[in-house]
Coordinates of C-alpha atoms and ligand atoms in Angstrom, one line a residue:
X23 CA 15.6 -26.9 8.0
X24 CA 12.8 -27.1 5.5
X25 CA 11.3 -30.6 5.5
X26 CA 10.2 -30.4 1.9
X27 CA 11.6 -28.4 -1.0
X28 CA 10.4 -30.4 -3.9
X29 CA 8.4 -28.5 -6.5
X30 CA 6.1 -30.1 -9.0
X31 CA 7.7 -30.4 -12.4
X32 CA 5.2 -28.2 -14.1
X33 CA 5.5 -25.3 -11.7
X34 CA 4.6 -22.0 -13.0
X35 CA 6.0 -18.7 -12.0
X36 CA 4.1 -15.5 -12.0
X37 CA 5.5 -12.8 -14.3
X38 CA 6.7 -10.5 -11.6
X39 CA 8.4 -13.3 -9.5
X40 CA 10.3 -14.3 -12.6
X41 CA 11.4 -10.7 -13.0
X42 CA 12.4 -10.4 -9.4
X43 CA 14.2 -13.7 -9.3
X44 CA 16.0 -13.0 -12.5
X45 CA 17.9 -10.2 -11.0
X46 CA 20.9 -12.5 -10.4
X47 CA 21.6 -15.1 -7.8
X48 CA 22.9 -13.7 -4.6
X49 CA 26.3 -14.8 -3.5
X50 CA 26.6 -17.3 -0.7
X51 CA 27.3 -14.6 1.9
X52 CA 24.4 -12.4 0.7
X53 CA 22.1 -15.5 0.9
X54 CA 23.2 -16.1 4.5
X55 CA 22.5 -12.4 5.3
X56 CA 19.2 -12.4 3.6
X57 CA 18.1 -15.5 5.4
X58 CA 19.3 -14.1 8.7
X59 CA 17.4 -10.9 8.3
X60 CA 14.2 -12.5 7.1
X61 CA 14.3 -14.9 10.1
X62 CA 15.0 -11.9 12.4
X63 CA 12.0 -10.0 11.1
X64 CA 9.7 -13.0 11.7
X65 CA 10.8 -12.9 15.3
X66 CA 10.9 -9.2 15.9
X67 CA 7.8 -8.1 13.9
X68 CA 7.9 -4.5 12.5
X69 CA 11.3 -3.1 13.2
X70 CA 14.0 -0.6 12.2
X71 CA 17.4 -1.2 10.7
X72 CA 18.9 -0.4 14.1
X73 CA 16.8 -3.2 15.6
X74 CA 17.9 -5.6 12.9
X75 CA 21.6 -4.7 13.4
X76 CA 21.3 -5.3 17.2
X77 CA 19.4 -8.6 16.8
X78 CA 21.6 -10.1 14.1
X79 CA 25.0 -8.6 14.8
X80 CA 25.4 -7.7 11.1
X81 CA 26.9 -4.3 10.3
X82 CA 24.7 -1.3 9.5
X83 CA 25.8 -1.0 5.9
X84 CA 25.1 -4.8 5.3
X85 CA 21.7 -4.5 6.8
X86 CA 20.9 -1.4 4.6
X87 CA 22.1 -3.2 1.5
X88 CA 20.1 -6.3 2.1
X89 CA 17.0 -4.5 3.1
X90 CA 17.2 -2.5 -0.2
X91 CA 17.3 -5.8 -2.0
X92 CA 14.5 -7.3 0.0
X93 CA 12.3 -4.3 -0.8
X94 CA 13.1 -4.7 -4.5
X95 CA 12.1 -8.4 -4.3
X96 CA 8.8 -7.5 -2.6
X97 CA 9.7 -9.6 0.4
X98 CA 9.7 -6.6 2.8
X99 CA 7.5 -3.5 3.1
X100 CA 8.0 -0.2 4.8
X101 CA 5.6 1.4 7.3
X102 CA 5.4 5.2 7.6
X103 CA 6.2 6.4 11.1
X104 CA 6.2 9.8 12.8
X105 CA 9.3 11.9 12.8
X106 CA 11.8 11.2 15.5
X107 CA 12.1 14.1 18.0
X108 CA 15.9 13.9 18.2
X109 CA 16.6 14.1 14.5
X110 CA 13.4 15.4 13.0
X111 CA 13.7 12.6 10.4
X112 CA 11.2 9.8 10.1
X113 CA 12.8 6.4 10.8
X114 CA 11.9 3.6 8.4
X115 CA 10.1 0.7 9.9
X116 CA 10.2 -2.6 8.0
X117 CA 7.9 -5.5 8.1
X118 CA 7.6 -8.8 6.2
X119 CA 5.5 -8.2 3.1
X120 CA 1.8 -8.6 3.6
X121 CA 0.1 -5.7 1.8
X122 CA 1.2 -6.1 -1.9
X123 CA 1.7 -9.8 -1.9
X124 CA -0.1 -12.8 -0.6
X125 CA 0.4 -16.5 -0.1
X126 CA -2.5 -19.0 -0.1
X127 CA -2.7 -22.0 2.2
X128 CA -5.0 -24.9 1.2
X129 CA -5.8 -27.8 3.5
X130 CA -7.3 -30.9 1.9
X131 CA -8.8 -33.1 4.6
X132 CA -11.2 -36.0 4.8
X133 CA -14.3 -34.0 5.2
X134 CA -13.5 -30.4 4.5
X135 CA -11.1 -28.2 2.5
X136 CA -9.9 -24.8 3.9
X137 CA -8.2 -21.9 2.2
X138 CA -6.6 -19.0 3.8
X139 CA -4.6 -15.9 2.6
X140 CA -1.6 -14.6 4.5
X141 CA 1.5 -12.4 4.1
X142 CA 5.1 -13.5 4.4
X143 CA 4.8 -13.3 8.1
X144 CA 2.3 -16.1 8.1
X145 CA -0.4 -14.0 9.8
X146 CA -3.7 -15.3 8.6
X147 CA -6.5 -13.0 7.5
X148 CA -9.7 -14.6 8.6
X149 CA -11.7 -12.4 6.3
X150 CA -10.0 -13.9 3.3
X151 CA -10.7 -17.6 3.8
X152 CA -13.0 -20.3 2.6
X153 CA -14.3 -23.6 4.0
X154 CA -16.1 -26.2 1.8
X155 CA -16.9 -29.9 1.8
X156 CA -14.2 -32.0 0.2
X157 CA -15.4 -33.0 -3.2
X158 CA -15.6 -36.8 -3.8
X159 CA -13.8 -37.2 -7.1
X160 CA -10.3 -36.0 -8.0
X161 CA -11.4 -34.0 -11.0
X162 CA -14.0 -32.2 -8.9
X163 CA -11.5 -31.6 -6.2
X164 CA -9.0 -29.9 -8.6
X165 CA -11.8 -27.8 -10.2
X166 CA -13.3 -26.7 -6.9
X167 CA -10.2 -25.9 -5.0
X168 CA -8.7 -24.0 -8.0
X169 CA -11.9 -21.9 -8.4
X170 CA -11.9 -21.2 -4.6
X171 CA -8.2 -20.3 -4.6
X172 CA -8.7 -17.7 -7.3
X173 CA -11.8 -16.3 -5.5
X174 CA -9.9 -16.0 -2.2
X175 CA -7.0 -14.3 -4.0
X176 CA -9.4 -11.8 -5.5
X177 CA -10.5 -10.8 -2.1
X178 CA -7.2 -9.0 -1.7
X179 CA -7.2 -6.7 -4.7
X180 CA -3.9 -5.8 -6.1
X181 CA -2.0 -8.3 -3.9
X182 CA 0.1 -10.6 -6.1
X183 CA -0.2 -14.4 -5.2
X184 CA 3.4 -15.6 -4.7
X185 CA 2.4 -19.2 -4.2
X186 CA 0.0 -21.8 -2.9
X187 CA 0.9 -24.3 -0.1
X188 CA -1.2 -27.4 -0.1
X189 CA -1.4 -29.7 3.0
X190 CA -2.5 -33.2 2.0
X191 CA -3.1 -36.4 4.0
X192 CA -1.2 -39.6 3.1
X193 CA 2.1 -40.3 1.4
X194 CA 3.7 -38.1 -1.2
X195 CA 6.7 -39.3 -3.4
X196 CA 9.1 -36.4 -2.9
X197 CA 10.9 -37.2 -6.2
X198 CA 7.9 -36.2 -8.3
X199 CA 5.1 -34.9 -6.1
X200 CA 2.9 -37.9 -6.7
X201 CA 0.3 -38.8 -4.0
X202 CA 1.2 -42.4 -3.5
X203 CA -1.3 -43.5 -0.9
X204 CA -3.9 -41.6 1.0
X205 CA -5.6 -44.2 3.3
X206 CA -8.4 -41.8 4.2
X207 CA -8.9 -40.0 0.8
X208 CA -8.2 -42.8 -1.6
X209 CA -9.4 -41.0 -4.8
X210 CA -6.1 -39.0 -4.6
X211 CA -3.9 -42.1 -4.9
X212 CA -1.6 -41.9 -7.8
X213 CA -2.5 -38.2 -8.5
X214 CA -0.3 -35.1 -8.7
X215 CA -2.2 -32.4 -6.8
X216 CA 0.4 -29.7 -6.9
X217 CA 1.0 -30.0 -10.6
X218 CA -2.7 -30.1 -11.4
X219 CA -3.6 -27.1 -9.1
X220 CA -0.6 -25.1 -10.6
X221 CA -1.9 -25.9 -14.2
X222 CA -5.5 -24.9 -13.3
X223 CA -4.6 -21.6 -11.5
X224 CA -1.2 -20.5 -12.8
X225 CA 0.1 -20.2 -9.2
X226 CA 3.4 -21.6 -8.0
X227 CA 2.2 -24.6 -5.9
X228 CA 4.0 -26.5 -3.2
X229 CA 2.4 -29.7 -1.8
X230 CA 3.4 -30.8 1.7
X231 CA 2.4 -33.9 3.7
X232 CA 0.3 -32.7 6.6
X233 CA 2.6 -33.7 9.4
X234 CA 5.6 -32.1 7.7
X235 CA 3.5 -28.9 7.4
X236 CA 2.7 -29.0 11.1
X237 CA 6.4 -29.4 11.9
X238 CA 7.4 -26.5 9.7
X239 CA 4.6 -24.3 11.1
X240 CA 5.8 -25.0 14.6
X241 CA 9.4 -24.2 13.5
X242 CA 8.6 -21.0 11.7
X243 CA 5.8 -19.6 13.7
X244 CA 5.3 -21.6 16.9
X245 CA 7.0 -23.2 19.9
X246 CA 9.8 -25.1 18.0
X247 CA 11.8 -22.1 16.7
X248 CA 15.0 -23.1 18.6
X249 CA 14.5 -26.9 18.7
X250 CA 16.6 -29.3 16.8
X251 CA 15.1 -32.6 18.0
X252 CA 11.4 -32.7 18.3
X253 CA 8.4 -34.8 17.2
X254 CA 4.9 -33.8 16.0
X255 CA 2.1 -36.4 16.5
X256 CA -1.0 -35.5 14.5
X257 CA -4.1 -37.4 15.6
X258 CA -6.7 -35.2 13.9
X259 CA -7.6 -37.5 11.0
X260 CA -5.3 -40.6 11.0
X261 CA -2.3 -40.7 13.3
X262 CA 0.8 -39.2 11.6
X263 CA 4.3 -38.4 12.9
X264 CA 6.9 -35.9 11.9
X265 CA 10.4 -36.0 13.4
X266 CA 13.0 -33.4 13.3
X267 CA 16.4 -34.9 14.2
X268 CA 19.5 -32.7 14.6
X269 CA 17.6 -30.0 12.7
X270 CA 16.6 -32.2 9.8
X271 CA 13.3 -33.7 8.9
X272 CA 13.4 -37.5 8.8
X273 CA 12.1 -38.4 5.3
X274 CA 13.1 -41.9 4.6
X275 CA 14.2 -43.0 1.1
X276 CA 11.1 -41.7 -0.7
X277 CA 9.6 -39.4 1.9
X278 CA 7.3 -42.0 3.5
X279 CA 8.8 -42.1 7.0
X280 CA 6.7 -41.4 10.0
X281 CA 3.6 -43.6 9.4
X282 CA 3.0 -44.1 13.1
X283 CA -0.7 -44.6 12.5
X284 CA -0.1 -47.8 10.7
X285 CA 1.8 -49.7 13.3
X286 CA -0.3 -52.7 14.4
X287 CA -1.6 -52.6 17.9
X288 CA -4.5 -55.1 17.6
X289 CA -3.7 -57.8 15.1
X290 CA -7.4 -58.8 14.7
X291 CA -8.7 -55.2 15.1
X292 CA -10.7 -53.0 12.7
X293 CA -9.8 -52.8 9.0
X294 CA -7.6 -49.8 8.3
X295 CA -7.7 -47.5 5.2
X296 CA -4.2 -48.9 4.4
X297 CA -5.6 -52.5 4.0
X298 CA -4.2 -53.9 7.2
X299 CA -6.1 -54.6 10.5
X300 CA -5.7 -53.1 13.9
X301 CA -3.5 -50.1 13.0
X302 CA -3.0 -47.5 15.7
X303 CA -5.1 -44.9 13.8
X304 CA -8.1 -47.2 13.8
X305 CA -8.3 -46.5 17.5
X306 CA -6.3 -43.4 18.5
X307 CA -7.4 -40.7 16.2
X308 CA -10.0 -38.0 16.5
X309 CA -11.8 -39.5 13.6
X310 CA -11.7 -43.1 14.9
X311 CA -13.0 -41.9 18.3
X312 CA -15.7 -39.8 16.7
X313 CA -16.9 -42.7 14.5
X314 CA -17.2 -45.0 17.5
X315 CA -19.1 -42.4 19.6
X316 CA -21.5 -41.5 16.7
X317 CA -22.3 -45.2 16.3
X318 CA -23.5 -45.1 19.9
X319 CA -25.1 -41.7 19.7
X320 CA -26.3 -41.3 16.0
X321 CA -27.8 -37.9 16.9
X322 CA -24.2 -36.5 17.2
X323 CA -23.0 -35.3 13.8
X324 CA -19.3 -34.5 14.3
X325 CA -16.5 -34.0 16.8
X326 CA -17.8 -30.5 17.7
X327 CA -21.0 -32.1 18.9
X328 CA -19.2 -34.8 20.8
X329 CA -16.9 -32.2 22.5
X330 CA -19.9 -30.1 23.5
X331 CA -21.9 -33.0 24.9
X332 CA -18.8 -34.5 26.4
X333 CA -18.0 -31.4 28.4
X334 CA -21.6 -31.2 29.6
X335 CA -21.2 -34.8 30.9
X336 CA -24.3 -36.1 29.2
X337 CA -22.6 -39.0 27.3
X338 CA -21.4 -42.4 28.5
X339 CA -18.2 -42.5 26.5
X340 CA -15.5 -42.9 29.1
X341 CA -14.6 -46.4 27.8
X342 CA -14.3 -45.3 24.2
X343 CA -12.3 -42.2 25.2
X344 CA -9.9 -44.1 27.5
X345 CA -9.4 -46.7 24.8
X346 CA -8.2 -44.0 22.4
X347 CA -6.0 -42.4 25.0
X348 CA -4.5 -45.8 25.9
X349 CA -3.7 -46.6 22.3
X350 CA -2.2 -43.2 21.7
X351 CA 0.0 -43.6 24.8
X352 CA 1.5 -46.8 23.3
X353 CA 2.2 -44.9 20.1
X354 CA 3.9 -42.0 21.9
X355 CA 6.0 -44.5 23.9
X356 CA 7.2 -45.9 20.6
X357 CA 8.2 -42.4 19.4
X358 CA 10.1 -41.6 22.6
X359 CA 11.9 -44.9 22.6
X360 CA 12.9 -44.7 18.9
X361 CA 13.8 -41.0 18.6
X362 CA 14.5 -39.6 22.0
X363 CA 13.1 -36.2 21.2
X364 CA 13.5 -33.2 23.5
X365 CA 9.9 -32.2 22.8
X366 CA 6.7 -33.7 21.5
X367 CA 3.8 -31.7 20.2
X368 CA 0.4 -33.4 19.9
X369 CA -2.0 -32.0 17.4
X370 CA -5.7 -33.1 17.8
X371 CA -8.8 -32.4 19.8
X372 CA -9.5 -35.7 21.5
X373 CA -8.5 -34.1 24.8
X374 CA -11.1 -31.4 24.6
X375 CA -13.8 -34.0 25.2
X376 CA -12.8 -34.4 28.9
X377 CA -11.0 -32.0 31.2
X378 CA -7.7 -33.4 32.4
X379 CA -7.4 -36.1 29.8
X380 CA -4.2 -34.7 28.3
X381 CA -2.6 -35.0 31.8
X382 CA -4.0 -38.6 31.9
X383 CA -2.3 -39.3 28.6
X384 CA 1.0 -38.2 29.9
X385 CA 0.8 -40.5 32.9
X386 CA -0.1 -43.4 30.6
X387 CA 2.9 -42.7 28.2
X388 CA 5.2 -43.2 31.2
X389 CA 4.2 -46.9 31.2
X390 CA 5.4 -47.4 27.6
X391 CA 8.6 -45.3 27.4
X392 CA 12.0 -46.0 28.8
X393 CA 12.7 -43.9 31.9
X394 CA 15.7 -41.9 30.9
X395 CA 14.1 -40.7 27.7
X396 CA 10.8 -40.1 29.3
X397 CA 12.3 -38.0 32.1
X398 CA 13.7 -35.4 29.8
X399 CA 10.9 -35.1 27.2
X400 CA 8.5 -32.2 27.2
X401 CA 5.0 -33.1 25.8
X402 CA 2.6 -30.3 25.0
X403 CA -0.3 -29.7 22.7
X404 CA 0.6 -28.2 19.3
X405 CA -0.4 -24.6 18.8
X406 CA -0.2 -24.6 15.0
X407 CA -2.7 -25.8 12.5
X408 CA -2.8 -27.6 9.1
X409 CA -3.6 -24.2 7.6
X410 CA -0.5 -22.7 9.0
X411 CA 1.4 -25.8 7.8
X412 CA 0.2 -25.2 4.3
X413 CA 1.3 -21.6 4.5
X414 CA 4.6 -22.5 6.1
X415 CA 5.4 -24.9 3.2
X416 CA 5.0 -22.3 0.5
X417 CA 6.6 -19.5 2.4
X418 CA 9.6 -21.6 3.2
X419 CA 9.8 -22.7 -0.5
X420 CA 9.6 -19.1 -1.6
X421 CA 12.4 -18.0 0.7
X422 CA 14.5 -21.1 -0.2
X423 CA 14.4 -20.1 -3.9
X424 CA 16.2 -16.9 -2.9
X425 CA 18.2 -17.9 0.1
X426 CA 18.3 -21.5 1.2
X427 CA 18.6 -22.3 4.8
X428 CA 22.0 -23.6 5.6
X429 CA 23.0 -26.5 7.9
Ligands
LIG525 ZN1 -3.2 -48.8 8.5

């Protein structure tokens, strides 16, 4: 289930996507078939109609009919293949579109913004990407990211941009796309990034709160394809939580659920970006840990430096590291006790500082979660990225406009 389907009110459609989507709304059965075949192609990779028939159980005429429609809508492309020896006829191999169309993923983070281009299959093209420092005013942010989005799009000549997914930190009001509160990038508070990027570029733009993006990426492209009850804990900037329960993302009334980072663990602790003191994310995030270490070792400039020095064993940072791990373990215990997920994915790099520290975290979590829930939960590191989360948001949106996921 897509966690976020809201579009900014001022969304624009490119001319050709208007043409393709105006070819009539598919019936319910056709939508189900379309969705099933697109999902199957994501799992199978390049495949024939026979492969699709076998995988989905749909009849051969149905598969042929739907594939024809998907070709027309530019969602699928064909690959040329050698002739089959038995029949002398070339068999058509299909793949999710990636040559004539592109999606752009944009990550807005505390220090850096990243842009990547990918096809409908979500496979990133590292040659078509950009990284730049996050501008420090909102106007500058919109101008800079819009210019860079258009420049990255131009790197793939002739490939139409079907949309931009934007991963943002903080709270988004799902009713209108407003960035309500961004504790770590305050100048975005009250702004409408999707609307403003769409206006500046002309691209369909879908904004997604970063933890939701990570969940969606794990569902579409990662380890959570078949999972209905899982949690994603993101410690990379603040501490965020995404929970999929019975296949649905837990949003809350206005989409603000999951603010794990702002539970109080030290009432007189450090001042948090949200205005309160001693929130979990003032201790347990990659950024909080890095700030603490850089205060002690001013010559270290970022987490990369800390990880490198930490692995060489030249830093005395065991206490700071353990403090972050201990706090995170408390937060994870809360998640297990409240939601009883089958799986938890942890996104962050804190564990790269010291070998074995992820296993150490798992032992600690046991002290804060009730036994029966803890016994059955699988806790692993997430494989996705915020880039993939941004791409997943726009790809899912694009597919939803044609064939919404059911259930
Ligand atoms: Zn807080």
